[in-house]
PDB file of C-alpha atoms in Angstrom:
ATOM      1  CA  ALA A   1     -12.788   7.695  -5.643  1.00  0.00           C
ATOM      2  CA  GLN A   2      -9.274   7.549  -4.282  1.00  0.00           C
ATOM      3  CA  ARG A   3      -8.307   4.054  -3.340  1.00  0.00           C
ATOM      4  CA  VAL A   4      -5.251   1.923  -2.658  1.00  0.00           C
ATOM      5  CA  THR A   5      -5.411  -1.813  -3.184  1.00  0.00           C
ATOM      6  CA  GLN A   6      -2.977  -4.388  -1.895  1.00  0.00           C
ATOM      7  CA  PRO A   7      -4.293  -7.686  -3.206  1.00  0.00           C
ATOM      8  CA  GLU A   8      -2.221  -9.985  -0.993  1.00  0.00           C
ATOM      9  CA  LYS A   9      -2.876 -10.207   2.744  1.00  0.00           C
ATOM     10  CA  LEU A  10       0.080 -12.521   3.243  1.00  0.00           C
ATOM     11  CA  LEU A  11       3.203 -13.114   1.215  1.00  0.00           C
ATOM     12  CA  SER A  12       5.528 -15.878   2.346  1.00  0.00           C
ATOM     13  CA  VAL A  13       8.967 -16.374   0.780  1.00  0.00           C
ATOM     14  CA  PHE A  14      12.244 -18.036   1.664  1.00  0.00           C
ATOM     15  CA  LYS A  15      15.322 -16.070   2.612  1.00  0.00           C
ATOM     16  CA  GLY A  16      17.221 -15.012  -0.487  1.00  0.00           C
ATOM     17  CA  ALA A  17      14.201 -15.163  -2.767  1.00  0.00           C
ATOM     18  CA  PRO A  18      12.957 -12.086  -4.636  1.00  0.00           C
ATOM     19  CA  VAL A  19      10.016 -10.223  -3.183  1.00  0.00           C
ATOM     20  CA  GLU A  20       7.324  -8.143  -4.852  1.00  0.00           C
ATOM     21  CA  LEU A  21       4.524  -6.617  -2.807  1.00  0.00           C
ATOM     22  CA  LYS A  22       1.789  -5.346  -5.071  1.00  0.00           C
ATOM     23  CA  CYS A  23       0.039  -2.004  -4.814  1.00  0.00           C
ATOM     24  CA  ASN A  24      -2.480  -0.465  -7.178  1.00  0.00           C
ATOM     25  CA  TYR A  25      -4.120   2.897  -6.781  1.00  0.00           C
ATOM     26  CA  SER A  26      -6.905   4.983  -8.205  1.00  0.00           C
ATOM     27  CA  TYR A  27      -6.472   8.738  -8.151  1.00  0.00           C
ATOM     28  CA  SER A  28      -7.471  11.415 -10.597  1.00  0.00           C
ATOM     29  CA  GLY A  29      -4.481  13.719 -10.086  1.00  0.00           C
ATOM     30  CA  SER A  30      -0.731  13.248  -9.876  1.00  0.00           C
ATOM     31  CA  PRO A  31      -0.267  10.809  -7.034  1.00  0.00           C
ATOM     32  CA  GLU A  32       2.252  10.910  -4.241  1.00  0.00           C
ATOM     33  CA  LEU A  33       2.809   7.346  -3.126  1.00  0.00           C
ATOM     34  CA  PHE A  34       4.539   5.797  -0.165  1.00  0.00           C
ATOM     35  CA  TRP A  35       5.399   2.502   1.420  1.00  0.00           C
ATOM     36  CA  TYR A  36       5.168   2.278   5.201  1.00  0.00           C
ATOM     37  CA  VAL A  37       6.379  -0.655   7.282  1.00  0.00           C
ATOM     38  CA  GLN A  38       5.485  -1.890  10.758  1.00  0.00           C
ATOM     39  CA  TYR A  39       7.871  -4.392  12.322  1.00  0.00           C
ATOM     40  CA  SER A  40       6.649  -6.522  15.188  1.00  0.00           C
ATOM     41  CA  ARG A  41       6.043  -4.422  18.319  1.00  0.00           C
ATOM     42  CA  GLN A  42       7.341  -1.272  16.611  1.00  0.00           C
ATOM     43  CA  ARG A  43       5.736   1.878  15.292  1.00  0.00           C
ATOM     44  CA  LEU A  44       4.577   2.408  11.769  1.00  0.00           C
ATOM     45  CA  GLN A  45       7.392   4.082   9.856  1.00  0.00           C
ATOM     46  CA  LEU A  46       8.074   5.394   6.403  1.00  0.00           C
ATOM     47  CA  LEU A  47      10.042   3.012   4.197  1.00  0.00           C
ATOM     48  CA  LEU A  48      10.181   4.972   0.979  1.00  0.00           C
ATOM     49  CA  ARG A  49       8.339   7.486  -1.178  1.00  0.00           C
ATOM     50  CA  HIS A  50       8.172   7.601  -4.940  1.00  0.00           C
ATOM     51  CA  ILE A  51       9.308  11.209  -5.278  1.00  0.00           C
ATOM     52  CA  SER A  52      12.652  10.350  -3.695  1.00  0.00           C
ATOM     53  CA  ARG A  53      13.351   7.503  -6.106  1.00  0.00           C
ATOM     54  CA  GLU A  54      15.580   5.985  -3.461  1.00  0.00           C
ATOM     55  CA  SER A  55      16.399   2.478  -2.307  1.00  0.00           C
ATOM     56  CA  ILE A  56      15.935   1.790   1.376  1.00  0.00           C
ATOM     57  CA  LYS A  57      17.095  -1.483   2.964  1.00  0.00           C
ATOM     58  CA  GLY A  58      17.391  -2.877  -0.563  1.00  0.00           C
ATOM     59  CA  PHE A  59      13.765  -2.098  -1.409  1.00  0.00           C
ATOM     60  CA  THR A  60      12.727  -0.102  -4.451  1.00  0.00           C
ATOM     61  CA  ALA A  61       9.369   0.931  -5.851  1.00  0.00           C
ATOM     62  CA  ASP A  62       8.609   2.389  -9.246  1.00  0.00           C
ATOM     63  CA  LEU A  63       5.518   4.383 -10.024  1.00  0.00           C
ATOM     64  CA  ASN A  64       3.833   3.103 -13.179  1.00  0.00           C
ATOM     65  CA  LYS A  65       1.156   5.603 -14.113  1.00  0.00           C
ATOM     66  CA  GLY A  66      -0.055   3.520 -17.048  1.00  0.00           C
ATOM     67  CA  GLU A  67      -0.790   0.553 -14.813  1.00  0.00           C
ATOM     68  CA  THR A  68      -1.546   2.741 -11.768  1.00  0.00           C
ATOM     69  CA  SER A  69       0.809   0.619  -9.735  1.00  0.00           C
ATOM     70  CA  PHE A  70       3.538   1.169  -7.167  1.00  0.00           C
ATOM     71  CA  HIS A  71       4.873  -2.294  -6.406  1.00  0.00           C
ATOM     72  CA  LEU A  72       7.586  -2.768  -3.791  1.00  0.00           C
ATOM     73  CA  LYS A  73      10.479  -4.993  -4.761  1.00  0.00           C
ATOM     74  CA  LYS A  74      13.585  -6.482  -3.247  1.00  0.00           C
ATOM     75  CA  PRO A  75      15.853  -8.900  -5.100  1.00  0.00           C
ATOM     76  CA  PHE A  76      16.913 -10.976  -2.080  1.00  0.00           C
ATOM     77  CA  ALA A  77      14.657 -11.131   0.974  1.00  0.00           C
ATOM     78  CA  GLN A  78      16.130 -11.229   4.482  1.00  0.00           C
ATOM     79  CA  GLU A  79      14.494 -12.609   7.621  1.00  0.00           C
ATOM     80  CA  GLU A  80      14.528  -9.140   9.168  1.00  0.00           C
ATOM     81  CA  ASP A  81      12.259  -7.937   6.353  1.00  0.00           C
ATOM     82  CA  SER A  82       9.370  -9.826   7.941  1.00  0.00           C
ATOM     83  CA  ALA A  83       6.790  -7.165   8.772  1.00  0.00           C
ATOM     84  CA  MET A  84       3.482  -5.605   7.737  1.00  0.00           C
ATOM     85  CA  TYR A  85       3.796  -3.362   4.703  1.00  0.00           C
ATOM     86  CA  TYR A  86       1.307  -0.645   3.785  1.00  0.00           C
ATOM     87  CA  CYS A  87       1.077   1.223   0.527  1.00  0.00           C
ATOM     88  CA  ALA A  88      -0.320   4.736   0.896  1.00  0.00           C
ATOM     89  CA  LEU A  89      -1.483   7.621  -1.273  1.00  0.00           C
ATOM     90  CA  ASP A  90      -1.314  11.271  -0.296  1.00  0.00           C
ATOM     91  CA  SER A  91      -4.649  12.760  -1.155  1.00  0.00           C
ATOM     92  CA  GLY A  92      -4.337  16.372  -2.342  1.00  0.00           C
ATOM     93  CA  ASN A  93      -0.856  16.969  -0.987  1.00  0.00           C
ATOM     94  CA  THR A  94      -2.195  17.581   2.501  1.00  0.00           C
ATOM     95  CA  GLY A  95      -0.475  14.643   4.091  1.00  0.00           C
ATOM     96  CA  LYS A  96      -3.825  12.905   4.480  1.00  0.00           C
ATOM     97  CA  LEU A  97      -2.828   9.338   3.720  1.00  0.00           C
ATOM     98  CA  ILE A  98      -5.101   6.743   2.200  1.00  0.00           C
ATOM     99  CA  PHE A  99      -3.733   3.326   3.064  1.00  0.00           C
ATOM    100  CA  GLY A 100      -4.099  -0.064   1.474  1.00  0.00           C
ATOM    101  CA  GLN A 101      -5.161  -2.996   3.616  1.00  0.00           C
ATOM    102  CA  GLY A 102      -1.568  -4.051   4.176  1.00  0.00           C
ATOM    103  CA  THR A 103       0.446  -7.125   3.266  1.00  0.00           C
ATOM    104  CA  THR A 104       2.211  -9.267   5.835  1.00  0.00           C
ATOM    105  CA  LEU A 105       5.585 -10.370   4.512  1.00  0.00           C
ATOM    106  CA  GLN A 106       6.932 -13.510   6.096  1.00  0.00           C
ATOM    107  CA  VAL A 107      10.512 -14.444   5.226  1.00  0.00           C
ATOM    108  CA  LYS A 108      11.311 -18.009   6.176  1.00  0.00           C
ATOM    109  CA  PRO A 109      14.857 -19.199   6.944  1.00  0.00           C
TER     110      PRO A 109
ATOM    111  CA  GLY B   1      15.019  13.250  20.434  1.00  0.00           C
ATOM    112  CA  ALA B   2      11.555  12.430  21.676  1.00  0.00           C
ATOM    113  CA  GLY B   3       9.149  11.013  19.160  1.00  0.00           C
ATOM    114  CA  VAL B   4       5.376  11.195  19.045  1.00  0.00           C
ATOM    115  CA  SER B   5       3.841   9.972  22.260  1.00  0.00           C
ATOM    116  CA  GLN B   6       0.295   8.835  22.942  1.00  0.00           C
ATOM    117  CA  SER B   7      -1.609   8.105  26.115  1.00  0.00           C
ATOM    118  CA  PRO B   8      -2.982   5.914  27.408  1.00  0.00           C
ATOM    119  CA  SER B   9      -1.341   2.985  25.652  1.00  0.00           C
ATOM    120  CA  ASN B  10      -4.358   0.819  26.435  1.00  0.00           C
ATOM    121  CA  LYS B  11      -7.897   1.745  27.367  1.00  0.00           C
ATOM    122  CA  VAL B  12     -10.741  -0.570  28.214  1.00  0.00           C
ATOM    123  CA  THR B  13     -14.121   1.083  28.590  1.00  0.00           C
ATOM    124  CA  GLU B  14     -17.734   0.110  28.850  1.00  0.00           C
ATOM    125  CA  LYS B  15     -20.114   0.720  25.999  1.00  0.00           C
ATOM    126  CA  GLY B  16     -21.736   4.123  26.365  1.00  0.00           C
ATOM    127  CA  LYS B  17     -18.844   5.776  28.231  1.00  0.00           C
ATOM    128  CA  ASP B  18     -16.819   8.682  26.872  1.00  0.00           C
ATOM    129  CA  VAL B  19     -13.059   8.380  26.288  1.00  0.00           C
ATOM    130  CA  GLU B  20     -10.254  10.827  25.613  1.00  0.00           C
ATOM    131  CA  LEU B  21      -7.104   9.889  23.755  1.00  0.00           C
ATOM    132  CA  ARG B  22      -4.080  12.120  23.858  1.00  0.00           C
ATOM    133  CA  CYS B  23      -1.305  12.783  21.372  1.00  0.00           C
ATOM    134  CA  ASP B  24       1.907  14.707  21.954  1.00  0.00           C
ATOM    135  CA  PRO B  25       3.550  15.450  18.607  1.00  0.00           C
ATOM    136  CA  ILE B  26       7.208  16.078  17.955  1.00  0.00           C
ATOM    137  CA  SER B  27       8.100  19.583  19.069  1.00  0.00           C
ATOM    138  CA  GLY B  28       7.873  22.070  16.202  1.00  0.00           C
ATOM    139  CA  HIS B  29       5.699  19.889  14.007  1.00  0.00           C
ATOM    140  CA  THR B  30       2.782  21.944  12.751  1.00  0.00           C
ATOM    141  CA  ALA B  31       0.789  19.118  11.158  1.00  0.00           C
ATOM    142  CA  LEU B  32      -0.878  16.411  13.229  1.00  0.00           C
ATOM    143  CA  TYR B  33      -2.899  13.444  11.963  1.00  0.00           C
ATOM    144  CA  TRP B  34      -5.195  10.899  13.565  1.00  0.00           C
ATOM    145  CA  TYR B  35      -5.729   7.449  12.031  1.00  0.00           C
ATOM    146  CA  ARG B  36      -7.560   4.355  13.169  1.00  0.00           C
ATOM    147  CA  GLN B  37      -6.295   0.825  12.676  1.00  0.00           C
ATOM    148  CA  SER B  38      -8.914  -1.880  12.999  1.00  0.00           C
ATOM    149  CA  LEU B  39      -9.410  -5.445  11.855  1.00  0.00           C
ATOM    150  CA  GLY B  40     -11.281  -5.518   8.609  1.00  0.00           C
ATOM    151  CA  GLN B  41     -10.920  -1.780   7.950  1.00  0.00           C
ATOM    152  CA  GLY B  42      -7.178  -1.444   7.884  1.00  0.00           C
ATOM    153  CA  LEU B  43      -5.716   2.016   8.472  1.00  0.00           C
ATOM    154  CA  GLU B  44      -8.207   4.855   8.081  1.00  0.00           C
ATOM    155  CA  PHE B  45      -7.633   8.593   8.162  1.00  0.00           C
ATOM    156  CA  LEU B  46      -9.754  10.417  10.737  1.00  0.00           C
ATOM    157  CA  ILE B  47      -8.712  14.080  10.913  1.00  0.00           C
ATOM    158  CA  TYR B  48      -5.707  16.332  10.495  1.00  0.00           C
ATOM    159  CA  PHE B  49      -4.619  19.612  12.038  1.00  0.00           C
ATOM    160  CA  GLN B  50      -2.534  22.416  10.657  1.00  0.00           C
ATOM    161  CA  GLY B  51      -1.667  24.369  13.758  1.00  0.00           C
ATOM    162  CA  ASN B  52      -4.861  24.416  15.814  1.00  0.00           C
ATOM    163  CA  SER B  53      -7.184  24.290  12.805  1.00  0.00           C
ATOM    164  CA  ALA B  54      -8.638  21.130  11.306  1.00  0.00           C
ATOM    165  CA  PRO B  55      -8.933  21.632   7.529  1.00  0.00           C
ATOM    166  CA  ASP B  56     -10.049  18.055   6.983  1.00  0.00           C
ATOM    167  CA  LYS B  57     -12.333  16.163   9.346  1.00  0.00           C
ATOM    168  CA  SER B  58     -13.759  13.986   6.622  1.00  0.00           C
ATOM    169  CA  GLY B  59     -12.641  10.719   8.192  1.00  0.00           C
ATOM    170  CA  LEU B  60     -14.447  11.113  11.508  1.00  0.00           C
ATOM    171  CA  PRO B  61     -16.960   8.226  11.497  1.00  0.00           C
ATOM    172  CA  SER B  62     -19.789  10.002  13.297  1.00  0.00           C
ATOM    173  CA  ASP B  63     -20.646  13.034  15.384  1.00  0.00           C
ATOM    174  CA  ARG B  64     -19.644  11.036  18.470  1.00  0.00           C
ATOM    175  CA  PHE B  65     -16.039  11.676  17.423  1.00  0.00           C
ATOM    176  CA  SER B  66     -14.363  15.027  17.919  1.00  0.00           C
ATOM    177  CA  ALA B  67     -10.827  16.291  18.196  1.00  0.00           C
ATOM    178  CA  GLU B  68      -9.055  19.432  19.180  1.00  0.00           C
ATOM    179  CA  ARG B  69      -5.538  20.748  19.277  1.00  0.00           C
ATOM    180  CA  THR B  70      -4.324  23.483  21.534  1.00  0.00           C
ATOM    181  CA  GLY B  71      -1.211  25.638  21.436  1.00  0.00           C
ATOM    182  CA  GLY B  72      -0.243  24.035  18.159  1.00  0.00           C
ATOM    183  CA  SER B  73       0.899  21.044  20.152  1.00  0.00           C
ATOM    184  CA  VAL B  74      -1.104  18.464  22.101  1.00  0.00           C
ATOM    185  CA  SER B  75      -4.200  16.983  20.525  1.00  0.00           C
ATOM    186  CA  THR B  76      -7.099  15.128  22.105  1.00  0.00           C
ATOM    187  CA  LEU B  77      -9.438  12.778  20.304  1.00  0.00           C
ATOM    188  CA  THR B  78     -12.735  12.335  22.150  1.00  0.00           C
ATOM    189  CA  ILE B  79     -15.218   9.575  21.539  1.00  0.00           C
ATOM    190  CA  GLN B  80     -18.590  10.005  23.189  1.00  0.00           C
ATOM    191  CA  ARG B  81     -20.980   7.183  24.005  1.00  0.00           C
ATOM    192  CA  THR B  82     -18.523   4.547  22.841  1.00  0.00           C
ATOM    193  CA  GLN B  83     -19.749   1.591  20.824  1.00  0.00           C
ATOM    194  CA  GLN B  84     -18.141  -1.798  20.315  1.00  0.00           C
ATOM    195  CA  GLU B  85     -17.294  -0.919  16.725  1.00  0.00           C
ATOM    196  CA  ASP B  86     -15.060   1.859  18.063  1.00  0.00           C
ATOM    197  CA  SER B  87     -12.632  -0.778  19.312  1.00  0.00           C
ATOM    198  CA  ALA B  88      -9.387  -0.229  17.403  1.00  0.00           C
ATOM    199  CA  VAL B  89      -5.868   1.114  17.676  1.00  0.00           C
ATOM    200  CA  TYR B  90      -5.854   4.882  17.334  1.00  0.00           C
ATOM    201  CA  LEU B  91      -2.658   6.242  15.818  1.00  0.00           C
ATOM    202  CA  CYS B  92      -1.374   9.767  15.847  1.00  0.00           C
ATOM    203  CA  ALA B  93       1.294  11.121  13.510  1.00  0.00           C
ATOM    204  CA  SER B  94       2.983  14.468  13.114  1.00  0.00           C
ATOM    205  CA  SER B  95       5.043  16.142  10.423  1.00  0.00           C
ATOM    206  CA  LEU B  96       6.940  19.387  10.148  1.00  0.00           C
ATOM    207  CA  LEU B  97       4.400  20.749   7.678  1.00  0.00           C
ATOM    208  CA  PRO B  98       1.399  19.214   5.930  1.00  0.00           C
ATOM    209  CA  GLY B  99       1.900  17.541   2.591  1.00  0.00           C
ATOM    210  CA  GLY B 100       3.530  14.525   1.083  1.00  0.00           C
ATOM    211  CA  SER B 101       6.975  16.088   1.012  1.00  0.00           C
ATOM    212  CA  TYR B 102       7.159  15.865   4.787  1.00  0.00           C
ATOM    213  CA  GLU B 103       7.585  12.552   6.542  1.00  0.00           C
ATOM    214  CA  GLN B 104       4.922  11.599   9.038  1.00  0.00           C
ATOM    215  CA  TYR B 105       6.212  10.199  12.315  1.00  0.00           C
ATOM    216  CA  PHE B 106       3.817   7.862  14.055  1.00  0.00           C
ATOM    217  CA  GLY B 107       3.169   7.327  17.720  1.00  0.00           C
ATOM    218  CA  PRO B 108       2.829   3.916  19.355  1.00  0.00           C
ATOM    219  CA  GLY B 109      -0.956   4.093  19.321  1.00  0.00           C
ATOM    220  CA  THR B 110      -3.725   3.735  21.879  1.00  0.00           C
ATOM    221  CA  ARG B 111      -5.502   0.395  21.885  1.00  0.00           C
ATOM    222  CA  LEU B 112      -9.157   1.019  22.715  1.00  0.00           C
ATOM    223  CA  THR B 113     -11.387  -1.858  23.722  1.00  0.00           C
ATOM    224  CA  VAL B 114     -15.078  -1.229  24.230  1.00  0.00           C
ATOM    225  CA  THR B 115     -16.803  -3.971  26.192  1.00  0.00           C
TER     226      THR B 115
END
């Protein structure tokens, strides 16, 4: 079965500390993976996708097929990074997204 | 330009009533998706449209749920005989074409409360 697991419901760090939000997936094919973010009182929006191999707002994520992971990392957290982060898998390249349960990132001053 | 819009933003209904939720996608976007965001279940896929056709309805929880899309644009999600477990935020998203290569743009959601 296709599944996305985010083991942490809440991650709390101090400003300037490194951040790693964990995501593991199970999928039989070649996965397309994404990170979405929802800031307070804003819409859910795409943060980054693995096929682009880009860095957005200082965040990066590397697909590790051996560990079936797609962890989101940032070397120095900022207060404005506080938000809910969702890891998602595109099932069958249809755009149908399977989401993890989400991790709330809280960056303290 | 205008993003995805949804109406109403909030809906409170009595158990057993029918509700209709509306989604206006970004103009020109052929793919439209419905998701549900609820406590305990997270974000769940419900259905997606390519044009006016729904190739995947696998996420609809029961036959009380239905959706349609007309003119390749507006979509309506209908819930009949609402139950308390239907309470959630219903999100709509659209993309230029279906598939992971195309970014999905989300609407603000409709918060449904069934009393």
